[in-house]
XYZ file of C-alpha atoms in Angstrom:
710
model
C -36.685 -8.468 4.112
C -36.354 -8.328 7.910
C -33.509 -9.852 9.833
C -35.783 -12.184 11.603
C -36.439 -13.835 8.272
C -32.800 -14.927 8.045
C -31.845 -18.393 9.227
C -28.156 -18.508 10.056
C -28.173 -22.214 9.386
C -27.955 -21.321 5.553
C -25.004 -23.144 3.937
C -24.051 -25.127 7.214
C -24.837 -28.771 6.046
C -21.232 -29.904 4.996
C -18.612 -32.487 5.416
C -14.958 -32.820 4.553
C -15.922 -34.371 1.311
C -18.265 -31.808 0.062
C -18.995 -28.352 0.858
C -22.204 -26.448 0.347
C -20.982 -23.298 1.977
C -19.000 -24.610 4.894
C -20.621 -21.593 6.793
C -21.146 -21.134 10.668
C -24.473 -20.139 11.886
C -23.274 -16.897 13.385
C -25.174 -14.738 15.410
C -23.741 -11.177 16.259
C -23.692 -7.613 15.288
C -22.348 -6.971 11.588
C -18.492 -7.111 11.375
C -18.532 -7.866 15.001
C -15.561 -8.887 16.990
C -17.372 -11.984 18.483
C -19.680 -14.473 17.046
C -22.042 -16.843 18.669
C -23.405 -20.239 17.613
C -24.003 -23.617 19.140
C -21.661 -26.346 19.034
C -23.172 -29.892 17.815
C -19.717 -31.636 17.185
C -16.038 -31.435 18.352
C -14.108 -31.468 15.330
C -13.682 -28.753 12.596
C -17.233 -28.975 11.313
C -18.553 -28.261 14.845
C -21.998 -27.392 13.814
C -24.510 -29.455 11.660
C -28.233 -28.260 11.157
C -29.552 -31.821 11.571
C -27.798 -32.679 14.833
C -30.174 -33.285 17.718
C -27.598 -32.643 20.377
C -25.402 -29.757 21.333
C -22.474 -29.090 23.622
C -23.067 -25.485 24.370
C -23.093 -21.904 23.073
C -19.883 -21.203 21.346
C -18.266 -17.706 21.244
C -16.132 -18.136 18.174
C -13.644 -16.142 15.964
C -13.146 -18.943 13.508
C -13.069 -17.732 10.064
C -13.315 -21.075 8.216
C -13.641 -24.834 8.923
C -10.018 -25.150 7.372
C -8.381 -23.303 10.116
C -9.214 -26.204 12.398
C -9.740 -26.083 15.905
C -6.417 -24.094 16.497
C -7.912 -21.443 14.051
C -10.751 -20.736 16.387
C -8.515 -18.842 18.577
C -9.520 -17.583 22.165
C -13.174 -19.107 22.210
C -15.313 -20.058 24.890
C -18.166 -22.598 25.411
C -21.122 -22.148 27.665
C -23.663 -25.054 28.274
C -26.762 -24.176 30.394
C -28.175 -27.007 32.421
C -30.984 -27.838 35.002
C -31.432 -30.609 37.161
C -32.323 -33.020 34.241
C -28.877 -32.403 32.649
C -26.555 -31.427 35.337
C -23.052 -32.833 34.792
C -23.532 -33.612 31.185
C -21.512 -32.242 28.348
C -23.625 -32.949 25.574
C -27.427 -32.708 25.623
C -30.458 -32.915 23.452
C -32.120 -29.917 22.074
C -35.086 -29.274 19.422
C -33.471 -27.686 16.218
C -37.004 -27.372 14.613
C -38.243 -25.404 17.633
C -35.242 -23.142 18.144
C -34.579 -19.838 16.435
C -31.287 -19.338 14.515
C -31.240 -15.498 13.477
C -28.359 -12.994 13.064
C -29.758 -10.934 15.860
C -30.710 -13.542 18.395
C -30.346 -17.196 19.203
C -32.974 -19.352 21.098
C -32.294 -22.770 21.998
C -35.158 -25.109 23.143
C -34.384 -28.021 25.449
C -37.761 -29.741 25.986
C -36.485 -32.337 28.453
C -35.333 -29.286 30.722
C -38.428 -27.167 29.813
C -35.317 -24.780 29.195
C -35.251 -21.875 26.829
C -32.075 -20.157 26.401
C -32.040 -17.007 24.479
C -28.645 -15.076 23.607
C -28.675 -11.511 22.214
C -25.382 -10.279 21.032
C -23.744 -6.909 21.556
C -20.659 -5.260 20.153
C -18.343 -7.084 22.453
C -20.413 -9.548 24.357
C -23.849 -10.899 24.846
C -26.979 -11.318 27.219
C -27.622 -14.802 27.792
C -31.147 -15.845 29.447
C -32.127 -19.127 30.927
C -35.557 -19.732 31.449
C -37.111 -22.844 32.938
C -39.471 -23.969 35.808
C -36.771 -26.503 36.769
C -34.367 -25.883 39.744
C -30.642 -26.645 39.977
C -29.747 -24.257 37.046
C -26.311 -23.459 36.101
C -23.792 -23.673 33.325
C -20.817 -25.790 32.158
C -17.998 -23.683 30.800
C -15.054 -25.141 28.797
C -12.769 -24.079 25.966
C -12.243 -25.330 22.536
C -8.907 -23.904 22.434
C -7.271 -23.334 25.987
C -8.477 -21.277 28.844
C -9.159 -20.911 32.545
C -11.685 -19.470 35.009
C -10.031 -17.276 37.435
C -12.856 -16.455 39.586
C -16.335 -17.545 40.154
C -18.156 -16.235 43.235
C -20.894 -14.123 44.175
C -22.428 -12.949 40.904
C -19.327 -12.827 38.923
C -17.428 -15.336 36.706
C -13.972 -14.099 35.298
C -11.429 -15.844 33.157
C -9.503 -15.858 30.011
C -8.728 -18.291 26.890
C -5.734 -18.274 24.817
C -4.673 -18.265 21.172
C -3.363 -21.537 19.819
C -2.711 -20.648 16.200
C 0.260 -22.452 14.835
C 1.832 -19.251 13.649
C 1.525 -17.326 16.779
C 4.785 -16.294 18.570
C 3.235 -14.249 21.288
C 0.004 -15.715 22.840
C -3.072 -13.753 22.191
C -5.257 -13.405 25.568
C -8.845 -13.116 25.483
C -10.453 -11.740 28.732
C -14.088 -12.496 29.544
C -16.306 -11.384 32.427
C -19.758 -12.769 33.136
C -22.146 -11.182 35.540
C -24.770 -13.416 36.801
C -28.332 -12.266 38.068
C -28.432 -14.964 40.772
C -25.903 -15.671 43.157
C -23.196 -18.659 42.450
C -23.703 -21.629 45.046
C -21.229 -24.041 43.545
C -18.013 -24.050 41.581
C -15.896 -27.123 40.486
C -13.530 -28.202 37.778
C -12.963 -31.611 36.271
C -10.717 -32.437 33.161
C -11.026 -28.739 31.880
C -14.801 -28.470 32.228
C -16.079 -26.016 34.922
C -19.500 -26.619 36.598
C -21.062 -23.393 37.991
C -24.419 -23.554 39.977
C -26.843 -20.658 40.674
C -29.276 -19.967 43.300
C -32.831 -20.952 42.206
C -34.886 -18.585 40.039
C -37.172 -19.255 37.058
C -35.139 -16.785 34.900
C -31.398 -16.242 35.140
C -29.507 -13.648 33.308
C -25.920 -13.765 32.233
C -24.217 -10.741 30.853
C -20.947 -11.562 29.007
C -18.254 -8.927 28.227
C -14.992 -9.580 26.545
C -11.892 -8.028 25.591
C -8.290 -8.493 23.720
C -6.960 -5.707 25.822
C -7.691 -6.393 29.655
C -9.964 -7.713 32.135
C -10.892 -4.027 32.785
C -12.027 -3.727 29.259
C -14.102 -6.921 29.445
C -15.813 -5.242 32.329
C -16.327 -1.921 30.355
C -17.790 -4.048 27.395
C -20.441 -5.538 29.321
C -23.981 -4.987 27.665
C -25.524 -2.056 29.540
C -28.959 -1.975 28.263
C -31.985 -4.076 29.107
C -32.440 -7.136 26.706
C -35.399 -5.897 24.925
C -33.291 -2.762 24.158
C -30.281 -4.734 23.142
C -32.491 -6.975 20.785
C -33.849 -3.697 19.243
C -30.621 -2.152 18.822
C -28.947 -5.336 17.206
C -31.992 -5.813 15.124
C -31.734 -2.347 13.772
C -28.156 -2.701 12.781
C -28.997 -5.537 10.707
C -31.966 -4.276 9.097
C -29.868 -1.242 8.180
C -27.526 -3.500 6.344
C -30.273 -5.401 4.583
C -31.875 -2.151 3.479
C -28.891 -1.098 1.367
C -30.318 -3.283 -1.457
C -33.959 -3.711 -1.962
C -34.949 -6.631 -4.518
C -38.486 -7.768 -5.451
C -39.473 -10.651 -7.687
C -42.442 -12.936 -8.291
C -40.315 -15.780 -7.089
C -40.135 -15.345 -3.196
C -37.507 -18.026 -3.117
C -35.031 -15.976 -5.092
C -35.710 -12.910 -3.016
C -35.148 -15.193 0.280
C -31.727 -16.364 -1.138
C -30.610 -13.106 -1.865
C -31.007 -11.608 1.522
C -29.352 -14.577 3.133
C -26.565 -13.778 0.910
C -26.559 -10.193 1.732
C -26.339 -11.180 5.438
C -23.241 -13.140 4.845
C -21.498 -10.226 3.064
C -21.582 -8.304 6.464
C -19.907 -10.957 8.569
C -16.224 -10.369 7.578
C -13.769 -9.066 8.147
C -14.377 -9.003 11.897
C -13.324 -6.194 14.069
C -10.342 -6.505 16.330
C -10.460 -3.136 18.032
C -12.189 -1.639 21.036
C -12.747 1.854 22.306
C -11.134 3.757 25.207
C -12.716 6.140 27.599
C -12.662 8.894 24.821
C -14.268 6.678 22.437
C -11.047 6.252 20.230
C -10.255 2.956 18.738
C -7.414 0.988 20.071
C -6.259 -2.832 19.662
C -3.559 -5.294 20.580
C -0.656 -5.478 18.255
C -0.431 -9.345 18.041
C 3.365 -9.280 16.979
C 4.609 -6.840 19.770
C 1.846 -7.827 22.272
C 1.268 -4.067 22.908
C -1.800 -2.073 22.910
C -1.687 0.435 20.324
C -4.181 3.209 18.920
C -6.297 2.632 15.569
C -8.521 0.045 13.892
C -7.657 -3.473 13.342
C -9.504 -6.308 11.472
C -9.164 -9.998 11.395
C -10.385 -13.201 9.695
C -9.970 -12.565 5.966
C -8.626 -14.469 3.058
C -7.723 -11.973 0.380
C -7.298 -14.547 -2.401
C -11.115 -14.982 -1.873
C -12.545 -11.778 -0.843
C -10.561 -9.433 -3.152
C -12.521 -10.514 -5.999
C -16.125 -9.695 -4.913
C -16.280 -8.330 -1.221
C -14.442 -5.242 -1.513
C -15.945 -3.940 -4.822
C -19.333 -4.354 -3.086
C -18.178 -2.537 -0.142
C -16.985 0.240 -2.403
C -20.626 0.707 -3.619
C -22.753 0.229 -0.439
C -20.485 0.373 2.607
C -17.882 3.005 2.482
C -17.863 3.905 6.077
C -16.831 0.657 7.279
C -14.694 0.013 4.537
C -12.428 3.143 5.167
C -11.960 1.656 8.738
C -11.009 -1.765 7.236
C -8.339 -0.283 4.897
C -6.881 1.553 7.974
C -6.931 -1.639 9.821
C -5.146 -3.458 7.117
C -2.470 -0.775 7.096
C -1.817 -1.328 10.790
C -1.473 -5.053 10.013
C 1.309 -4.046 7.555
C 2.932 -1.651 10.054
C 2.949 -4.331 12.761
C 3.914 -7.441 10.826
C 6.242 -5.889 8.187
C 3.948 -7.068 5.271
C 0.726 -6.634 3.792
C -1.467 -9.369 4.886
C -2.535 -12.327 2.762
C -4.830 -14.270 5.212
C -5.621 -12.494 8.498
C -6.591 -15.069 11.290
C -5.949 -12.871 13.330
C -2.278 -12.292 12.231
C -1.116 -13.079 8.776
C -1.153 -16.939 8.403
C 0.319 -16.534 4.769
C -2.416 -18.879 3.123
C -2.881 -19.108 -0.480
C -0.688 -17.747 -3.387
C -0.217 -14.332 -4.554
C -0.795 -11.026 -2.762
C -4.597 -10.427 -3.488
C -4.571 -7.531 -0.954
C -2.989 -5.545 -3.763
C -6.137 -5.910 -5.800
C -8.183 -4.544 -2.753
C -5.849 -1.540 -2.540
C -5.858 -0.822 -6.152
C -9.661 -0.883 -6.423
C -9.860 1.585 -3.527
C -7.371 3.720 -5.095
C -8.969 4.003 -8.648
C -12.255 4.589 -6.779
C -10.850 7.417 -4.608
C -11.397 5.616 -1.518
C -9.082 6.305 1.476
C -6.758 8.294 -0.747
C -4.776 9.460 2.273
C -3.697 5.955 2.852
C -2.380 5.069 -0.631
C 1.170 6.402 -0.267
C 1.942 4.071 2.563
C -0.043 1.285 1.006
C 2.230 1.796 -1.994
C 5.277 1.300 -0.074
C 3.881 -1.828 1.373
C 2.989 -3.372 -2.008
C 6.647 -2.488 -3.264
C 8.094 -4.220 -0.239
C 6.054 -7.361 -0.629
C 7.062 -7.318 -4.361
C 10.767 -6.767 -3.802
C 11.610 -8.254 -0.350
C 11.194 -11.834 0.204
C 10.384 -12.871 3.681
C 12.772 -15.670 4.939
C 10.049 -18.000 5.819
C 8.251 -17.547 2.653
C 4.901 -17.090 4.494
C 4.362 -13.312 4.299
C 4.437 -11.167 1.162
C 5.394 -12.851 -2.085
C 6.497 -16.409 -1.120
C 8.601 -16.706 -4.293
C 9.388 -13.044 -4.855
C 13.080 -13.699 -5.574
C 12.456 -16.549 -8.119
C 9.683 -14.505 -9.912
C 12.013 -11.523 -10.121
C 14.811 -13.515 -11.463
C 13.173 -15.764 -13.964
C 10.129 -13.619 -14.738
C 7.974 -16.554 -13.473
C 7.825 -19.002 -10.469
C 9.890 -22.230 -11.399
C 8.006 -25.610 -11.321
C 9.879 -27.010 -8.378
C 8.174 -24.521 -6.223
C 4.419 -25.289 -4.992
C 1.632 -23.931 -7.167
C 4.073 -22.147 -9.391
C 1.727 -21.350 -12.145
C -0.871 -19.723 -9.800
C 1.784 -17.923 -8.064
C 3.041 -16.534 -11.369
C -0.246 -15.270 -12.567
C -1.147 -13.801 -9.220
C 2.088 -11.874 -9.051
C 1.398 -10.537 -12.510
C -1.866 -9.262 -11.487
C -0.363 -7.794 -8.488
C 2.053 -5.946 -10.715
C -0.784 -4.521 -12.576
C -2.438 -3.344 -9.096
C 0.944 -1.915 -8.068
C 0.976 -0.013 -11.422
C -2.523 1.284 -10.931
C -1.823 2.681 -7.481
C 1.355 4.225 -8.594
C -0.085 5.940 -11.417
C -2.895 7.343 -9.155
C -0.235 8.726 -7.256
C 1.814 10.266 -10.044
C 4.586 7.753 -9.628
C 4.905 7.219 -13.249
C 8.252 5.529 -13.612
C 7.114 2.926 -10.874
C 3.736 2.583 -12.765
C 5.517 1.917 -16.079
C 7.915 -0.688 -14.550
C 5.150 -2.677 -13.005
C 2.779 -2.345 -15.985
C 5.332 -3.906 -17.967
C 5.975 -6.595 -15.527
C 2.310 -7.501 -15.353
C 2.659 -9.224 -18.655
C 5.137 -11.846 -17.133
C 2.124 -14.205 -17.244
C 2.943 -14.816 -20.870
C 6.227 -16.561 -19.801
C 4.099 -19.547 -18.870
C 1.771 -19.825 -21.930
C 2.508 -22.987 -24.106
C 1.775 -22.362 -27.613
C 1.938 -26.202 -28.070
C -0.513 -26.980 -25.172
C -2.702 -23.875 -25.261
C -2.572 -23.524 -21.534
C -0.461 -22.016 -18.898
C 2.126 -24.665 -18.079
C 4.728 -24.964 -15.375
C 8.385 -24.316 -16.500
C 11.632 -25.413 -14.787
C 14.615 -23.015 -14.034
C 15.974 -23.811 -17.380
C 13.028 -22.382 -19.084
C 11.502 -25.846 -20.205
C 7.886 -26.417 -20.066
C 6.891 -29.364 -17.967
C 6.358 -32.637 -19.852
C 3.409 -34.820 -19.997
C 1.162 -32.020 -19.452
C -2.433 -32.689 -18.851
C -5.170 -29.932 -18.495
C -7.229 -32.262 -16.080
C -4.330 -32.826 -13.386
C -5.330 -30.828 -10.350
C -2.939 -29.331 -7.625
C 0.765 -29.373 -7.996
C 1.338 -26.541 -10.202
C -2.159 -25.292 -9.759
C -4.145 -23.889 -6.844
C -7.425 -25.657 -6.144
C -7.792 -26.428 -9.711
C -6.275 -27.554 -12.969
C -4.951 -25.582 -16.131
C -8.510 -25.264 -17.244
C -9.394 -22.868 -14.219
C -5.947 -21.421 -13.906
C -4.939 -20.524 -17.420
C -7.405 -17.429 -17.658
C -6.413 -15.819 -14.380
C -5.124 -12.802 -15.996
C -8.095 -10.471 -15.407
C -5.984 -7.351 -16.063
C -5.035 -8.526 -19.692
C -7.504 -10.701 -21.367
C -6.681 -8.850 -24.609
C -3.121 -10.065 -24.262
C -4.443 -13.676 -23.629
C -6.569 -13.491 -26.543
C -3.445 -12.471 -28.756
C -1.420 -15.587 -27.267
C -4.247 -17.838 -28.420
C -3.957 -16.079 -32.085
C -7.163 -13.897 -32.044
C -10.626 -13.865 -31.041
C -11.881 -16.840 -33.190
C -9.320 -19.211 -31.402
C -10.082 -17.781 -28.011
C -13.786 -18.462 -28.762
C -13.099 -22.069 -29.525
C -11.095 -22.528 -26.263
C -13.858 -21.010 -24.170
C -16.583 -23.136 -25.694
C -14.378 -26.174 -24.996
C -13.983 -24.711 -21.383
C -17.766 -24.563 -20.985
C -18.569 -27.893 -22.879
C -15.745 -30.345 -21.465
C -17.223 -32.511 -18.958
C -15.907 -31.806 -15.267
C -13.255 -34.528 -15.330
C -10.163 -34.325 -13.200
C -7.110 -36.263 -12.042
C -5.290 -36.101 -8.713
C -1.665 -36.236 -9.225
C -1.150 -33.035 -7.581
C -3.050 -33.818 -4.341
C -3.027 -37.555 -4.440
C -6.663 -37.758 -3.482
C -10.021 -36.107 -4.324
C -10.418 -32.686 -2.520
C -13.840 -31.261 -2.059
C -13.412 -28.748 -4.868
C -13.034 -31.474 -7.342
C -16.131 -33.183 -5.963
C -18.171 -29.989 -6.221
C -17.138 -29.300 -9.782
C -18.387 -32.824 -10.714
C -21.694 -32.364 -8.734
C -22.392 -28.807 -10.108
C -22.111 -29.948 -13.782
C -21.051 -26.717 -15.100
C -18.337 -28.132 -17.406
C -14.687 -27.052 -16.428
C -16.105 -23.755 -15.272
C -16.143 -24.410 -11.488
C -18.434 -21.649 -10.291
C -18.219 -23.183 -7.093
C -14.715 -21.803 -6.354
C -13.115 -18.509 -6.599
C -10.727 -19.083 -9.659
C -13.741 -19.608 -11.788
C -15.709 -16.458 -10.607
C -14.738 -14.493 -13.707
C -14.793 -17.088 -16.195
C -18.242 -16.763 -17.519
C -17.493 -12.848 -18.570
C -14.643 -13.918 -20.779
C -16.941 -13.958 -23.669
C -17.310 -10.068 -23.207
C -13.772 -9.773 -24.655
C -14.722 -11.326 -27.924
C -17.912 -9.289 -28.318
C -20.254 -12.318 -27.402
C -21.536 -11.659 -23.869
C -24.659 -13.367 -24.837
C -22.769 -16.671 -24.473
C -22.372 -15.845 -20.925
C -26.023 -14.987 -19.993
C -27.624 -18.324 -19.876
C -24.664 -19.642 -18.008
C -24.990 -17.052 -15.364
C -28.771 -17.240 -15.007
C -28.466 -21.118 -14.572
C -25.654 -20.739 -12.097
C -27.463 -18.349 -9.892
C -30.674 -20.125 -9.812
C -29.575 -23.739 -9.783
C -26.645 -23.487 -7.438
C -27.663 -21.104 -4.818
C -30.550 -21.258 -2.396
C -31.487 -20.217 1.141
C -31.457 -23.610 2.622
C -28.791 -25.757 4.703
C -27.046 -26.529 1.487
C -26.977 -23.099 0.049
C -23.688 -22.665 -2.123
C -21.920 -24.628 -4.808
C -18.683 -24.627 -2.695
C -17.035 -22.880 0.194
C -18.484 -19.403 0.677
C -15.354 -18.064 2.149
C -15.643 -14.937 4.144
C -18.375 -13.283 2.001
C -16.773 -13.926 -1.148
C -19.226 -16.207 -2.744
C -22.164 -14.338 -1.261
C -20.771 -11.129 -2.724
C -20.317 -12.915 -6.098
C -23.914 -14.141 -5.862
C -25.092 -10.510 -5.150
C -23.243 -8.885 -7.950
C -24.567 -11.400 -10.447
C -28.041 -11.368 -9.313
C -28.183 -7.840 -9.716
C -26.730 -8.152 -13.254
C -23.137 -6.681 -13.447
C -19.777 -7.907 -12.042
C -16.271 -6.435 -11.183
C -14.263 -8.567 -13.347
C -11.006 -7.092 -12.606
C -10.745 -5.092 -9.284
C -8.323 -2.258 -9.908
C -9.947 -1.520 -13.458
C -12.648 0.631 -12.078
C -15.126 -1.347 -14.489
C -18.068 -3.533 -14.088
C -19.152 -6.082 -16.744
C -22.820 -6.315 -17.575
C -24.151 -9.883 -16.576
C -27.585 -11.067 -16.395
C -30.216 -9.689 -13.748
C -32.195 -11.940 -11.719
C -35.068 -9.801 -10.178
C -38.069 -8.047 -11.441
C -36.813 -4.908 -9.605
C -33.648 -4.031 -7.614
C -32.845 -0.708 -6.105
C -29.202 -0.294 -4.849
C -28.670 2.441 -2.268
C -25.323 3.590 -2.906
C -23.054 4.753 -0.119
C -22.909 8.312 -1.541
C -26.751 8.671 -1.392
C -27.513 8.042 -4.981
C -29.495 5.023 -6.358
C -29.074 2.542 -8.878
C -32.486 1.180 -10.046
C -32.567 -2.224 -12.283
C -35.833 -3.311 -13.715
C -36.110 -6.637 -15.640
C -39.045 -7.313 -18.012
C -40.017 -10.649 -19.223
C -37.985 -12.126 -16.292
C -38.972 -15.760 -16.610
C -36.909 -18.974 -16.641
C -37.156 -19.517 -20.194
C -35.915 -15.807 -21.055
C -32.165 -16.595 -20.832
C -30.798 -13.620 -22.903
C -30.746 -9.810 -22.803
C -32.770 -8.651 -25.795
C -32.270 -4.700 -24.840
C -31.021 -2.481 -22.234
C -32.046 1.083 -21.638
C -30.611 3.680 -19.302
C -32.988 6.513 -18.363
C -35.173 5.359 -21.534
C -32.090 5.623 -23.970
C -30.425 2.537 -25.414
C -27.474 1.419 -23.391
C -25.258 -0.509 -25.794
C -21.810 -1.197 -23.992
C -21.079 -4.220 -21.976
C -19.134 -2.522 -19.385
C -19.765 0.428 -17.257
C -17.482 2.431 -15.231
C -17.570 2.768 -11.445
C -17.487 6.545 -11.730
C -20.596 6.379 -13.840
C -22.279 4.019 -11.835
C -22.181 5.768 -8.505
C -23.687 8.980 -10.190
C -27.100 7.029 -9.975
C -28.652 5.035 -13.043
C -31.892 3.730 -14.014
C -31.580 0.620 -16.158
C -34.294 -1.511 -17.805
C -33.339 -5.027 -19.030
C -35.652 -6.540 -21.517
C -35.131 -10.326 -21.764
C -35.419 -12.537 -24.603
C -35.619 -16.255 -25.411
C -32.841 -16.216 -28.057
C -29.555 -14.319 -28.293
C -29.457 -10.735 -29.634
C -25.987 -10.287 -31.182
C -26.851 -6.549 -31.693
C -27.709 -5.778 -28.138
C -24.345 -4.597 -27.340
C -21.844 -2.484 -29.540
C -18.207 -3.444 -30.335
C -16.771 -1.808 -26.904
C -14.826 -4.532 -24.858
C -13.503 -4.213 -21.254
C -10.159 -2.713 -20.498
C -7.066 -4.745 -20.757
C -3.351 -3.626 -20.663
C -2.614 -4.641 -24.142
C -5.002 -2.384 -25.542
C -3.654 0.383 -23.189
C -0.012 -0.404 -24.230
C -0.799 -0.234 -27.866
C -2.277 3.138 -27.383
C 0.529 4.523 -25.314
C 3.402 3.393 -27.933
C 1.311 4.234 -31.031
């Protein structure tokens, strides 16, 4: 699919009460430092696709609505005007006649006879105003805080400032705008700058930006003609979309796939620039100094570790290795491996899911030279609790003292389970580096999740410091001890040791019973932990997939639990229904928050027919393919071809899989095998085939430990 067929308004029809993506309609280059959109409202949800007025073109670095206006650090708003709208800060536009694409943005204002086109570059944009009306100009203002320092001749200069609550040193964002026509008027009132230009039918503004200096903002101005710039950015996007080719009789499915693929290449965003020798450099946000090397921002690892980076490991290795180097610089400069970069570590969400990113890269031999220092960072986060409990493991001391996080601490169950998984990830990296003693210690610690399993309740339940389970337990109570869910969603968050969890339940028969109940229990909830209905609760109810809340990251892996009891056919209709009922290419395209490419990548994997159940294991679990044909162009030059026959809505099960025309009988495939290149054919059927797969089950540390000690 060509990038011009992608509508960036995908997933942008949202509210505080219900998310259908909570996406922004971003135009820019893949992984770009800046993104552009138009602003229709003044609050966190500053764009809605059905609004008929807008407040200007917004240069944004906001990673999520939930970051709030302070999270949109160092941003800039530019509103073009002619004589009809001069002096106004909110004006009408025609959304149905405007173009919203990743490679360009064109806004039509019929009242002004004004067409404004924005073409992005690596560090700026070309903005063109075209109208027969005179008295053209722009209103410039700042969603955060900023100032214009110069507006004369053909030049506008200024800066905006970071207002993030965790900042200790202000982060300054420099911009330079060169205008094709001379500036004839400049004034400021209440933080809004009015700048008028000499009359011309078409006026071009070239925008350059920098986090380093005003000189770099000048250097970063677009240098090519706008037609050439458009051709270049179009080529960059089409190159990304060409990494996976899908075809299907249902064209809407294909359209949905490519809208998701677009979103996987937005985050993390680059926070580095290039010097005169074309070497990367960035501003250390902690020391407020310019340093060499890569840096990236706007990524919540609790979300993205589950799906984004495993996808990059297949199709985006060049950028991925730079991203890992950037994360290492974040560690060097902040003292801890990051949890939520926006742009520095804001410390959001439980656990340390960057450990999963590192472990997954390590077992796949990606950026191997960085792994010794990464391991040091992982160990530091595990053992050295930061005094403000924001960076690293917020409750490292308590976890290491009790073997779990006590119930008087926020979201204690999820912190415990996530730390256990991180221990597994540390063990995998240590093992890869030959640090066998460290690997053994942390592999053993990764079973600490068992300390919170209540045999009586059959769920993970919070414990106090005396080792007593919490009284009056309810599996429907959201929040408090759990993160964005209840015990139903959280209990199974031990991806590294499902075999161990099965043993806690008493065997496969009992585990099957709890999984069937998980899927078939109505989407009920109570609000004790939050005190009100949060949007994830509403989405679980609206989506209607029982207690498997596929609209949120803690449930991403839940359908695949059936693979561990040799019944993957239980998951197949669930996955097919989720993919085709809950995802689309329209304004309400998701079953919940998309979150920095994580849900888009979840969709990509599951639409292709396999999924990285446990990042760090080096395995993918076979799911349910959704396309007649898919070809994955791997980063190493090989291809994976997936053909699906009898691919109709009523065919909800896999009857047979062949690989290079030979029967493929396992429900799991190793990364090392997949990247050799494969040719799979999936034959679908209307009833489950219990003989489709053999008795192989995915990896778990329980099985590994039994083998080690026997």
